[in-house]
Amino acid sequence: MDDSWTIEALLNSALSKRDDFRVVGYCSDVSVAAEMIKRLMPDIVIIDLCMAYLDGAALLNAIRDLGQVCKIIVSDHSARNALLTTKLVEAGAAACLAKSDLVNDAAAFFDRVNDAAARLGSQDRHYLGTFGGKAYKSFTPGAAGTAGFPRPVDEQRRLRRISGKRLANSVAERQFDLITRHVAKVTAYPTCLLTFIDEDTQWIKSSVGFGIKSTPRDQAICNYTISQGGAFVVVDMAADTRFAANPLVTHGPVIRSYAGHPVLGADGVIVGALCVIDNRVRTVSSHVLDQLAGMAAIVGELIDQRPLLAA
């Protein structure tokens, strides 16, 4: 009998009692789970080997090349079968734990998870697990980023592109407004923003449900989105030391959860970010990430079509 839903409930119960893990997303099959893992690049992935909608071994194989991601298999079968455990380790599993371990001693279970991650040199604890056909990512807020903010490696090239494309302003443009309106509707988020960041200002080029037109750059959550080059998700800003004191979190408009995707030109230069935000803690589904990625690509193409003017 497949007990994935029971394990999911047990896992969520155990996670709810810990401060170092928070659920933020889900998906439905191997390909979607693998894509989400590759986008978010968590430190730790926990995979239930036998699930109703997701083949754990197939997922492990799909992400075996992600050497920096600690992959944990949870299965009573592997715990009792040395040959199976050997095969899973050869396929990239850092550890194989029994489901009964989670039931009998959850603290020891997570200690073993963290020990496996430590062997790979992980410092922050990010978690992305797949149970019952769902995938979850969480993180432990760390000290990194509390001083200042991250900057993209191609910062100067990025700034020249924003200046040349005349994007450093909050002048409304219908093509962008149609996109933010669409994203807000299909993701069911109350707020969607398209932002462009210059040297010291975040310009909100288009927005739904947000009255602010610009912010100082050091308040821009989108700094993290444009710096890491992939989807950036924070389930609870107030619980993350990077953002807990941000005026946009502590005062109006009180941003609590965030999901963003960078806007890239055809040559890979990141010029902006498309994001959705809410004033409550909420999970982020693969549907939301897919919509952000797809519409961010469209914004990138629209920007590519604009003339590049001399600075």
PDB file of C-alpha atoms in Angstrom:
ATOM      1  CA  MET A   1       0.000   0.000   0.000  1.00  0.00           C
ATOM      2  CA  ASP A   2       1.293   3.457  -0.843  1.00  0.00           C
ATOM      3  CA  ASP A   3       1.450   5.559   2.313  1.00  0.00           C
ATOM      4  CA  SER A   4       2.761   8.783   0.779  1.00  0.00           C
ATOM      5  CA  TRP A   5      -0.119  10.901   2.081  1.00  0.00           C
ATOM      6  CA  THR A   6       0.514   9.635   5.617  1.00  0.00           C
ATOM      7  CA  ILE A   7       4.195  10.443   5.307  1.00  0.00           C
ATOM      8  CA  GLU A   8       3.343  13.880   3.960  1.00  0.00           C
ATOM      9  CA  ALA A   9       1.186  14.562   7.013  1.00  0.00           C
ATOM     10  CA  LEU A  10       3.900  13.292   9.360  1.00  0.00           C
ATOM     11  CA  LEU A  11       6.525  15.379   7.599  1.00  0.00           C
ATOM     12  CA  ASN A  12       4.431  18.539   7.742  1.00  0.00           C
ATOM     13  CA  SER A  13       3.752  17.939  11.433  1.00  0.00           C
ATOM     14  CA  ALA A  14       7.464  17.479  12.128  1.00  0.00           C
ATOM     15  CA  LEU A  15       8.403  20.551  10.069  1.00  0.00           C
ATOM     16  CA  SER A  16       5.846  22.711  11.837  1.00  0.00           C
ATOM     17  CA  LYS A  17       7.749  22.166  15.076  1.00  0.00           C
ATOM     18  CA  ARG A  18      11.059  23.323  13.636  1.00  0.00           C
ATOM     19  CA  ASP A  19      12.259  26.839  12.872  1.00  0.00           C
ATOM     20  CA  ASP A  20      14.698  25.759  10.138  1.00  0.00           C
ATOM     21  CA  PHE A  21      12.182  24.472   7.583  1.00  0.00           C
ATOM     22  CA  ARG A  22       9.231  26.179   5.890  1.00  0.00           C
ATOM     23  CA  VAL A  23       6.980  24.813   3.140  1.00  0.00           C
ATOM     24  CA  VAL A  24       6.655  27.126   0.124  1.00  0.00           C
ATOM     25  CA  GLY A  25       5.727  25.190  -3.028  1.00  0.00           C
ATOM     26  CA  TYR A  26       4.480  22.020  -4.695  1.00  0.00           C
ATOM     27  CA  CYS A  27       4.420  20.152  -8.024  1.00  0.00           C
ATOM     28  CA  SER A  28       2.813  17.052  -9.507  1.00  0.00           C
ATOM     29  CA  ASP A  29       5.233  14.828 -11.465  1.00  0.00           C
ATOM     30  CA  VAL A  30       8.867  13.942 -12.073  1.00  0.00           C
ATOM     31  CA  SER A  31       9.528  16.434 -14.857  1.00  0.00           C
ATOM     32  CA  VAL A  32       7.905  19.330 -12.986  1.00  0.00           C
ATOM     33  CA  ALA A  33       9.676  18.400  -9.737  1.00  0.00           C
ATOM     34  CA  ALA A  34      13.037  18.166 -11.509  1.00  0.00           C
ATOM     35  CA  GLU A  35      12.486  21.524 -13.204  1.00  0.00           C
ATOM     36  CA  MET A  36      11.546  23.180  -9.923  1.00  0.00           C
ATOM     37  CA  ILE A  37      14.639  21.758  -8.209  1.00  0.00           C
ATOM     38  CA  LYS A  38      16.871  23.000 -11.028  1.00  0.00           C
ATOM     39  CA  ARG A  39      15.300  26.464 -10.829  1.00  0.00           C
ATOM     40  CA  LEU A  40      15.421  26.857  -7.069  1.00  0.00           C
ATOM     41  CA  MET A  41      18.619  24.853  -6.387  1.00  0.00           C
ATOM     42  CA  PRO A  42      17.882  24.034  -2.737  1.00  0.00           C
ATOM     43  CA  ASP A  43      20.601  22.699  -0.457  1.00  0.00           C
ATOM     44  CA  ILE A  44      18.543  19.619   0.447  1.00  0.00           C
ATOM     45  CA  VAL A  45      16.020  17.521  -1.480  1.00  0.00           C
ATOM     46  CA  ILE A  46      14.083  14.811   0.353  1.00  0.00           C
ATOM     47  CA  ILE A  47      12.386  12.241  -1.856  1.00  0.00           C
ATOM     48  CA  ASP A  48       9.873   9.590  -0.849  1.00  0.00           C
ATOM     49  CA  LEU A  49      10.882   6.590  -2.970  1.00  0.00           C
ATOM     50  CA  CYS A  50       7.342   5.267  -3.491  1.00  0.00           C
ATOM     51  CA  MET A  51       4.581   7.748  -4.218  1.00  0.00           C
ATOM     52  CA  ALA A  52       1.216   7.658  -5.929  1.00  0.00           C
ATOM     53  CA  TYR A  53       2.114  10.208  -8.610  1.00  0.00           C
ATOM     54  CA  LEU A  54       5.883  10.447  -8.557  1.00  0.00           C
ATOM     55  CA  ASP A  55       8.593   7.798  -9.044  1.00  0.00           C
ATOM     56  CA  GLY A  56      11.256   8.702  -6.504  1.00  0.00           C
ATOM     57  CA  ALA A  57      14.016   6.751  -8.263  1.00  0.00           C
ATOM     58  CA  ALA A  58      13.225   8.471 -11.568  1.00  0.00           C
ATOM     59  CA  LEU A  59      13.384  11.883  -9.900  1.00  0.00           C
ATOM     60  CA  LEU A  60      16.704  11.002  -8.265  1.00  0.00           C
ATOM     61  CA  ASN A  61      18.066  10.035 -11.667  1.00  0.00           C
ATOM     62  CA  ALA A  62      16.742  13.248 -13.247  1.00  0.00           C
ATOM     63  CA  ILE A  63      18.695  15.411 -10.798  1.00  0.00           C
ATOM     64  CA  ARG A  64      21.761  13.206 -10.293  1.00  0.00           C
ATOM     65  CA  ASP A  65      24.001  15.768 -12.033  1.00  0.00           C
ATOM     66  CA  LEU A  66      23.167  18.425  -9.424  1.00  0.00           C
ATOM     67  CA  GLY A  67      26.156  17.579  -7.260  1.00  0.00           C
ATOM     68  CA  GLN A  68      25.711  20.543  -4.930  1.00  0.00           C
ATOM     69  CA  VAL A  69      22.187  19.441  -3.966  1.00  0.00           C
ATOM     70  CA  CYS A  70      21.995  16.965  -1.081  1.00  0.00           C
ATOM     71  CA  LYS A  71      19.535  14.228  -2.074  1.00  0.00           C
ATOM     72  CA  ILE A  72      17.881  12.230   0.714  1.00  0.00           C
ATOM     73  CA  ILE A  73      15.808   9.115  -0.011  1.00  0.00           C
ATOM     74  CA  VAL A  74      13.085   8.160   2.468  1.00  0.00           C
ATOM     75  CA  SER A  75      11.939   4.542   2.171  1.00  0.00           C
ATOM     76  CA  ASP A  76      11.560   1.593   4.521  1.00  0.00           C
ATOM     77  CA  HIS A  77      12.404  -0.641   1.546  1.00  0.00           C
ATOM     78  CA  SER A  78      15.842   0.909   1.098  1.00  0.00           C
ATOM     79  CA  ALA A  79      16.442   0.858   4.840  1.00  0.00           C
ATOM     80  CA  ARG A  80      15.978  -2.937   4.844  1.00  0.00           C
ATOM     81  CA  ASN A  81      17.681  -3.653   1.520  1.00  0.00           C
ATOM     82  CA  ALA A  82      21.437  -3.061   1.381  1.00  0.00           C
ATOM     83  CA  LEU A  83      21.595  -3.698  -2.375  1.00  0.00           C
ATOM     84  CA  LEU A  84      18.859  -1.139  -3.056  1.00  0.00           C
ATOM     85  CA  THR A  85      20.598   1.374  -0.812  1.00  0.00           C
ATOM     86  CA  THR A  86      23.855   0.857  -2.701  1.00  0.00           C
ATOM     87  CA  LYS A  87      22.128   1.477  -6.030  1.00  0.00           C
ATOM     88  CA  LEU A  88      20.456   4.632  -4.732  1.00  0.00           C
ATOM     89  CA  VAL A  89      23.754   5.979  -3.400  1.00  0.00           C
ATOM     90  CA  GLU A  90      25.378   5.246  -6.755  1.00  0.00           C
ATOM     91  CA  ALA A  91      22.536   7.247  -8.356  1.00  0.00           C
ATOM     92  CA  GLY A  92      23.372  10.258  -6.195  1.00  0.00           C
ATOM     93  CA  ALA A  93      21.559   9.796  -2.875  1.00  0.00           C
ATOM     94  CA  ALA A  94      23.529  11.259   0.035  1.00  0.00           C
ATOM     95  CA  ALA A  95      21.576   9.181   2.540  1.00  0.00           C
ATOM     96  CA  CYS A  96      18.737   6.673   2.681  1.00  0.00           C
ATOM     97  CA  LEU A  97      16.479   7.019   5.717  1.00  0.00           C
ATOM     98  CA  ALA A  98      13.563   4.928   6.893  1.00  0.00           C
ATOM     99  CA  LYS A  99      10.063   6.347   7.118  1.00  0.00           C
ATOM    100  CA  SER A 100       9.836   4.763  10.557  1.00  0.00           C
ATOM    101  CA  ASP A 101      12.720   7.027  11.646  1.00  0.00           C
ATOM    102  CA  LEU A 102      10.525  10.053  10.987  1.00  0.00           C
ATOM    103  CA  VAL A 103       7.731   8.501  13.058  1.00  0.00           C
ATOM    104  CA  ASN A 104       9.858   7.280  15.966  1.00  0.00           C
ATOM    105  CA  ASP A 105      12.342  10.139  16.362  1.00  0.00           C
ATOM    106  CA  ALA A 106      11.787  13.167  14.103  1.00  0.00           C
ATOM    107  CA  ALA A 107      14.628  15.133  15.708  1.00  0.00           C
ATOM    108  CA  ALA A 108      17.130  12.369  14.971  1.00  0.00           C
ATOM    109  CA  PHE A 109      15.700  12.058  11.453  1.00  0.00           C
ATOM    110  CA  PHE A 110      16.388  15.729  10.685  1.00  0.00           C
ATOM    111  CA  ASP A 111      19.782  15.525  12.376  1.00  0.00           C
ATOM    112  CA  ARG A 112      20.735  12.836   9.873  1.00  0.00           C
ATOM    113  CA  VAL A 113      19.401  14.979   7.030  1.00  0.00           C
ATOM    114  CA  ASN A 114      21.499  17.922   8.171  1.00  0.00           C
ATOM    115  CA  ASP A 115      24.549  15.708   8.698  1.00  0.00           C
ATOM    116  CA  ALA A 116      24.290  14.485   5.098  1.00  0.00           C
ATOM    117  CA  ALA A 117      24.031  18.083   3.876  1.00  0.00           C
ATOM    118  CA  ALA A 118      27.011  19.116   5.992  1.00  0.00           C
ATOM    119  CA  ARG A 119      29.124  16.464   4.275  1.00  0.00           C
ATOM    120  CA  LEU A 120      28.419  18.280   0.998  1.00  0.00           C
ATOM    121  CA  GLY A 121      29.496  21.582   2.513  1.00  0.00           C
ATOM    122  CA  SER A 122      26.043  23.203   2.676  1.00  0.00           C
ATOM    123  CA  GLN A 123      25.912  26.191   5.015  1.00  0.00           C
ATOM    124  CA  ASP A 124      22.332  27.453   4.832  1.00  0.00           C
ATOM    125  CA  ARG A 125      19.593  24.878   5.134  1.00  0.00           C
ATOM    126  CA  HIS A 126      17.249  24.948   2.148  1.00  0.00           C
ATOM    127  CA  TYR A 127      14.810  22.073   1.794  1.00  0.00           C
ATOM    128  CA  LEU A 128      12.866  20.788  -1.172  1.00  0.00           C
ATOM    129  CA  GLY A 129      11.064  17.510  -0.619  1.00  0.00           C
ATOM    130  CA  THR A 130       8.643  15.483  -2.715  1.00  0.00           C
ATOM    131  CA  PHE A 131       5.921  13.581  -0.941  1.00  0.00           C
ATOM    132  CA  GLY A 132       2.625  12.394  -2.351  1.00  0.00           C
ATOM    133  CA  GLY A 133       3.354  14.043  -5.679  1.00  0.00           C
ATOM    134  CA  LYS A 134       4.102  17.413  -4.105  1.00  0.00           C
ATOM    135  CA  ALA A 135       7.400  19.251  -3.777  1.00  0.00           C
ATOM    136  CA  TYR A 136       8.316  21.636  -1.022  1.00  0.00           C
ATOM    137  CA  LYS A 137      11.128  24.125  -0.577  1.00  0.00           C
ATOM    138  CA  SER A 138      12.079  25.903   2.591  1.00  0.00           C
ATOM    139  CA  PHE A 139      15.018  27.722   4.022  1.00  0.00           C
ATOM    140  CA  THR A 140      16.702  28.869   7.168  1.00  0.00           C
ATOM    141  CA  PRO A 141      17.179  32.642   7.042  1.00  0.00           C
ATOM    142  CA  GLY A 142      20.897  33.317   7.328  1.00  0.00           C
ATOM    143  CA  ALA A 143      23.048  36.331   7.928  1.00  0.00           C
ATOM    144  CA  ALA A 144      24.091  36.587   4.285  1.00  0.00           C
ATOM    145  CA  GLY A 145      22.650  39.685   2.659  1.00  0.00           C
ATOM    146  CA  THR A 146      21.807  41.498   5.883  1.00  0.00           C
ATOM    147  CA  ALA A 147      24.473  44.107   5.115  1.00  0.00           C
ATOM    148  CA  GLY A 148      23.671  45.929   1.875  1.00  0.00           C
ATOM    149  CA  PHE A 149      22.210  43.885  -0.960  1.00  0.00           C
ATOM    150  CA  PRO A 150      23.481  41.505  -3.651  1.00  0.00           C
ATOM    151  CA  ARG A 151      24.502  42.771  -7.073  1.00  0.00           C
ATOM    152  CA  PRO A 152      24.573  40.801 -10.360  1.00  0.00           C
ATOM    153  CA  VAL A 153      28.013  39.777 -11.615  1.00  0.00           C
ATOM    154  CA  ASP A 154      27.406  41.748 -14.833  1.00  0.00           C
ATOM    155  CA  GLU A 155      26.168  44.830 -12.971  1.00  0.00           C
ATOM    156  CA  GLN A 156      27.789  47.472 -15.191  1.00  0.00           C
ATOM    157  CA  ARG A 157      26.588  45.854 -18.397  1.00  0.00           C
ATOM    158  CA  ARG A 158      23.125  45.538 -16.888  1.00  0.00           C
ATOM    159  CA  LEU A 159      23.050  49.215 -15.908  1.00  0.00           C
ATOM    160  CA  ARG A 160      24.101  50.276 -19.414  1.00  0.00           C
ATOM    161  CA  ARG A 161      21.308  48.170 -20.898  1.00  0.00           C
ATOM    162  CA  ILE A 162      18.671  49.685 -18.612  1.00  0.00           C
ATOM    163  CA  SER A 163      19.873  53.186 -19.445  1.00  0.00           C
ATOM    164  CA  GLY A 164      20.062  52.502 -23.184  1.00  0.00           C
ATOM    165  CA  LYS A 165      16.572  50.980 -23.247  1.00  0.00           C
ATOM    166  CA  ARG A 166      15.172  53.888 -21.194  1.00  0.00           C
ATOM    167  CA  LEU A 167      13.757  51.587 -18.512  1.00  0.00           C
ATOM    168  CA  ALA A 168      14.777  53.523 -15.394  1.00  0.00           C
ATOM    169  CA  ASN A 169      11.415  55.220 -14.890  1.00  0.00           C
ATOM    170  CA  SER A 170       7.886  54.490 -13.740  1.00  0.00           C
ATOM    171  CA  VAL A 171       6.119  55.779 -16.846  1.00  0.00           C
ATOM    172  CA  ALA A 172       3.236  53.396 -17.578  1.00  0.00           C
ATOM    173  CA  GLU A 173       3.352  51.374 -20.807  1.00  0.00           C
ATOM    174  CA  ARG A 174       0.297  49.436 -21.925  1.00  0.00           C
ATOM    175  CA  GLN A 175       2.168  46.327 -23.073  1.00  0.00           C
ATOM    176  CA  PHE A 176       3.706  45.900 -19.618  1.00  0.00           C
ATOM    177  CA  ASP A 177       0.451  46.690 -17.814  1.00  0.00           C
ATOM    178  CA  LEU A 178      -1.299  43.932 -19.759  1.00  0.00           C
ATOM    179  CA  ILE A 179       1.338  41.453 -18.602  1.00  0.00           C
ATOM    180  CA  THR A 180       1.212  42.310 -14.886  1.00  0.00           C
ATOM    181  CA  ARG A 181      -2.575  42.264 -15.009  1.00  0.00           C
ATOM    182  CA  HIS A 182      -2.524  38.822 -16.634  1.00  0.00           C
ATOM    183  CA  VAL A 183      -0.015  37.399 -14.148  1.00  0.00           C
ATOM    184  CA  ALA A 184      -1.965  38.673 -11.142  1.00  0.00           C
ATOM    185  CA  LYS A 185      -5.149  37.103 -12.509  1.00  0.00           C
ATOM    186  CA  VAL A 186      -3.798  33.660 -13.438  1.00  0.00           C
ATOM    187  CA  THR A 187      -1.743  33.276 -10.256  1.00  0.00           C
ATOM    188  CA  ALA A 188      -4.463  34.639  -7.937  1.00  0.00           C
ATOM    189  CA  TYR A 189      -1.978  36.984  -6.254  1.00  0.00           C
ATOM    190  CA  PRO A 190      -3.247  40.420  -5.205  1.00  0.00           C
ATOM    191  CA  THR A 191      -0.094  42.151  -6.414  1.00  0.00           C
ATOM    192  CA  CYS A 192       2.185  41.788  -9.432  1.00  0.00           C
ATOM    193  CA  LEU A 193       5.129  44.066 -10.232  1.00  0.00           C
ATOM    194  CA  LEU A 194       7.511  44.568 -13.127  1.00  0.00           C
ATOM    195  CA  THR A 195      10.610  46.301 -11.802  1.00  0.00           C
ATOM    196  CA  PHE A 196      13.853  47.690 -13.206  1.00  0.00           C
ATOM    197  CA  ILE A 197      16.704  48.571 -10.858  1.00  0.00           C
ATOM    198  CA  ASP A 198      19.376  51.157 -11.617  1.00  0.00           C
ATOM    199  CA  GLU A 199      22.343  52.142  -9.453  1.00  0.00           C
ATOM    200  CA  ASP A 200      20.300  53.386  -6.504  1.00  0.00           C
ATOM    201  CA  THR A 201      16.574  53.090  -7.322  1.00  0.00           C
ATOM    202  CA  GLN A 202      14.033  50.350  -7.947  1.00  0.00           C
ATOM    203  CA  TRP A 203      11.616  51.619 -10.591  1.00  0.00           C
ATOM    204  CA  ILE A 204       8.200  49.961 -10.584  1.00  0.00           C
ATOM    205  CA  LYS A 205       7.433  50.101 -14.278  1.00  0.00           C
ATOM    206  CA  SER A 206       4.073  48.333 -14.024  1.00  0.00           C
ATOM    207  CA  SER A 207       2.013  47.119 -11.105  1.00  0.00           C
ATOM    208  CA  VAL A 208      -1.279  45.640  -9.990  1.00  0.00           C
ATOM    209  CA  GLY A 209      -2.370  46.283  -6.408  1.00  0.00           C
ATOM    210  CA  PHE A 210       0.630  48.444  -5.516  1.00  0.00           C
ATOM    211  CA  GLY A 211       0.590  52.223  -5.264  1.00  0.00           C
ATOM    212  CA  ILE A 212       4.312  52.891  -4.922  1.00  0.00           C
ATOM    213  CA  LYS A 213       6.170  53.924  -8.099  1.00  0.00           C
ATOM    214  CA  SER A 214       9.762  53.563  -6.863  1.00  0.00           C
ATOM    215  CA  THR A 215      11.805  52.604  -3.816  1.00  0.00           C
ATOM    216  CA  PRO A 216      15.411  53.036  -2.708  1.00  0.00           C
ATOM    217  CA  ARG A 217      17.445  50.149  -4.081  1.00  0.00           C
ATOM    218  CA  ASP A 218      18.378  48.914  -0.616  1.00  0.00           C
ATOM    219  CA  GLN A 219      14.681  48.134  -0.016  1.00  0.00           C
ATOM    220  CA  ALA A 220      14.257  46.191  -3.279  1.00  0.00           C
ATOM    221  CA  ILE A 221      13.591  42.494  -2.779  1.00  0.00           C
ATOM    222  CA  CYS A 222      14.032  42.142  -6.541  1.00  0.00           C
ATOM    223  CA  ASN A 223      17.779  42.716  -5.975  1.00  0.00           C
ATOM    224  CA  TYR A 224      17.914  39.050  -5.005  1.00  0.00           C
ATOM    225  CA  THR A 225      15.938  37.952  -8.063  1.00  0.00           C
ATOM    226  CA  ILE A 226      18.180  39.742 -10.560  1.00  0.00           C
ATOM    227  CA  SER A 227      21.335  38.638  -8.741  1.00  0.00           C
ATOM    228  CA  GLN A 228      20.756  34.893  -8.622  1.00  0.00           C
ATOM    229  CA  GLY A 229      19.517  34.535 -12.195  1.00  0.00           C
ATOM    230  CA  GLY A 230      16.592  32.238 -11.415  1.00  0.00           C
ATOM    231  CA  ALA A 231      13.341  32.091  -9.491  1.00  0.00           C
ATOM    232  CA  PHE A 232      13.563  33.646  -6.029  1.00  0.00           C
ATOM    233  CA  VAL A 233      10.980  32.730  -3.388  1.00  0.00           C
ATOM    234  CA  VAL A 234      10.450  33.892   0.187  1.00  0.00           C
ATOM    235  CA  VAL A 235       7.465  32.431   1.974  1.00  0.00           C
ATOM    236  CA  ASP A 236       7.607  34.709   5.030  1.00  0.00           C
ATOM    237  CA  MET A 237       9.544  37.965   4.871  1.00  0.00           C
ATOM    238  CA  ALA A 238       9.077  38.610   8.575  1.00  0.00           C
ATOM    239  CA  ALA A 239      10.908  35.363   9.386  1.00  0.00           C
ATOM    240  CA  ASP A 240      13.875  36.074   7.094  1.00  0.00           C
ATOM    241  CA  THR A 241      16.676  38.165   8.597  1.00  0.00           C
ATOM    242  CA  ARG A 242      17.447  39.657   5.182  1.00  0.00           C
ATOM    243  CA  PHE A 243      14.023  41.310   5.006  1.00  0.00           C
ATOM    244  CA  ALA A 244      12.475  41.382   8.490  1.00  0.00           C
ATOM    245  CA  ALA A 245      13.479  45.034   9.066  1.00  0.00           C
ATOM    246  CA  ASN A 246      12.659  46.198   5.526  1.00  0.00           C
ATOM    247  CA  PRO A 247      10.138  49.094   5.658  1.00  0.00           C
ATOM    248  CA  LEU A 248       8.093  47.365   2.945  1.00  0.00           C
ATOM    249  CA  VAL A 249       7.688  44.433   5.358  1.00  0.00           C
ATOM    250  CA  THR A 250       7.268  46.286   8.657  1.00  0.00           C
ATOM    251  CA  HIS A 251       5.105  49.159   7.373  1.00  0.00           C
ATOM    252  CA  GLY A 252       2.915  49.713   4.318  1.00  0.00           C
ATOM    253  CA  PRO A 253       2.323  47.928   2.035  1.00  0.00           C
ATOM    254  CA  VAL A 254       3.399  45.047   4.352  1.00  0.00           C
ATOM    255  CA  ILE A 255       4.880  42.499   1.974  1.00  0.00           C
ATOM    256  CA  ARG A 256       4.863  39.064   3.579  1.00  0.00           C
ATOM    257  CA  SER A 257       5.459  36.562   0.752  1.00  0.00           C
ATOM    258  CA  TYR A 258       7.289  36.989  -2.552  1.00  0.00           C
ATOM    259  CA  ALA A 259       8.013  35.038  -5.726  1.00  0.00           C
ATOM    260  CA  GLY A 260       9.984  36.574  -8.569  1.00  0.00           C
ATOM    261  CA  HIS A 261      11.684  35.693 -11.850  1.00  0.00           C
ATOM    262  CA  PRO A 262      14.389  37.689 -13.644  1.00  0.00           C
ATOM    263  CA  VAL A 263      13.758  39.342 -17.009  1.00  0.00           C
ATOM    264  CA  LEU A 264      16.559  38.519 -19.437  1.00  0.00           C
ATOM    265  CA  GLY A 265      17.507  39.815 -22.854  1.00  0.00           C
ATOM    266  CA  ALA A 266      18.360  37.426 -25.684  1.00  0.00           C
ATOM    267  CA  ASP A 267      22.051  37.747 -24.780  1.00  0.00           C
ATOM    268  CA  GLY A 268      21.427  36.752 -21.168  1.00  0.00           C
ATOM    269  CA  VAL A 269      21.716  40.200 -19.600  1.00  0.00           C
ATOM    270  CA  ILE A 270      19.262  40.493 -16.702  1.00  0.00           C
ATOM    271  CA  VAL A 271      17.481  43.814 -16.872  1.00  0.00           C
ATOM    272  CA  GLY A 272      14.573  43.459 -14.471  1.00  0.00           C
ATOM    273  CA  ALA A 273      12.251  41.244 -12.465  1.00  0.00           C
ATOM    274  CA  LEU A 274       8.647  40.123 -12.679  1.00  0.00           C
ATOM    275  CA  CYS A 275       7.213  39.205  -9.304  1.00  0.00           C
ATOM    276  CA  VAL A 276       4.059  38.485  -7.338  1.00  0.00           C
ATOM    277  CA  ILE A 277       3.622  39.406  -3.687  1.00  0.00           C
ATOM    278  CA  ASP A 278       1.049  38.968  -0.944  1.00  0.00           C
ATOM    279  CA  ASN A 279       0.475  40.438   2.491  1.00  0.00           C
ATOM    280  CA  ARG A 280       0.115  36.977   3.981  1.00  0.00           C
ATOM    281  CA  VAL A 281       2.326  33.920   4.249  1.00  0.00           C
ATOM    282  CA  ARG A 282       1.577  31.502   1.409  1.00  0.00           C
ATOM    283  CA  THR A 283       3.085  28.639  -0.526  1.00  0.00           C
ATOM    284  CA  VAL A 284       4.253  29.011  -4.108  1.00  0.00           C
ATOM    285  CA  SER A 285       3.147  26.437  -6.669  1.00  0.00           C
ATOM    286  CA  SER A 286       4.901  25.309  -9.821  1.00  0.00           C
ATOM    287  CA  HIS A 287       2.015  26.951 -11.719  1.00  0.00           C
ATOM    288  CA  VAL A 288       2.986  30.345 -10.291  1.00  0.00           C
ATOM    289  CA  LEU A 289       6.673  29.810 -11.105  1.00  0.00           C
ATOM    290  CA  ASP A 290       5.799  28.673 -14.629  1.00  0.00           C
ATOM    291  CA  GLN A 291       3.640  31.753 -15.229  1.00  0.00           C
ATOM    292  CA  LEU A 292       6.366  34.063 -13.955  1.00  0.00           C
ATOM    293  CA  ALA A 293       9.019  32.388 -16.111  1.00  0.00           C
ATOM    294  CA  GLY A 294       6.870  32.436 -19.241  1.00  0.00           C
ATOM    295  CA  MET A 295       5.713  36.025 -18.916  1.00  0.00           C
ATOM    296  CA  ALA A 296       9.197  37.226 -17.902  1.00  0.00           C
ATOM    297  CA  ALA A 297      10.450  35.719 -21.178  1.00  0.00           C
ATOM    298  CA  ILE A 298       7.817  37.703 -23.083  1.00  0.00           C
ATOM    299  CA  VAL A 299       8.867  40.906 -21.313  1.00  0.00           C
ATOM    300  CA  GLY A 300      12.463  40.154 -22.267  1.00  0.00           C
ATOM    301  CA  GLU A 301      11.506  39.827 -25.930  1.00  0.00           C
ATOM    302  CA  LEU A 302       9.574  43.099 -25.815  1.00  0.00           C
ATOM    303  CA  ILE A 303      12.610  44.847 -24.375  1.00  0.00           C
ATOM    304  CA  ASP A 304      14.899  43.307 -27.007  1.00  0.00           C
ATOM    305  CA  GLN A 305      12.698  44.923 -29.677  1.00  0.00           C
ATOM    306  CA  ARG A 306      13.235  48.406 -28.229  1.00  0.00           C
ATOM    307  CA  PRO A 307      16.026  50.463 -29.754  1.00  0.00           C
ATOM    308  CA  LEU A 308      19.227  50.684 -27.734  1.00  0.00           C
ATOM    309  CA  LEU A 309      19.980  54.377 -27.414  1.00  0.00           C
ATOM    310  CA  ALA A 310      23.294  55.970 -26.514  1.00  0.00           C
ATOM    311  CA  ALA A 311      23.681  56.585 -22.800  1.00  0.00           C
TER     312      ALA A 311
END
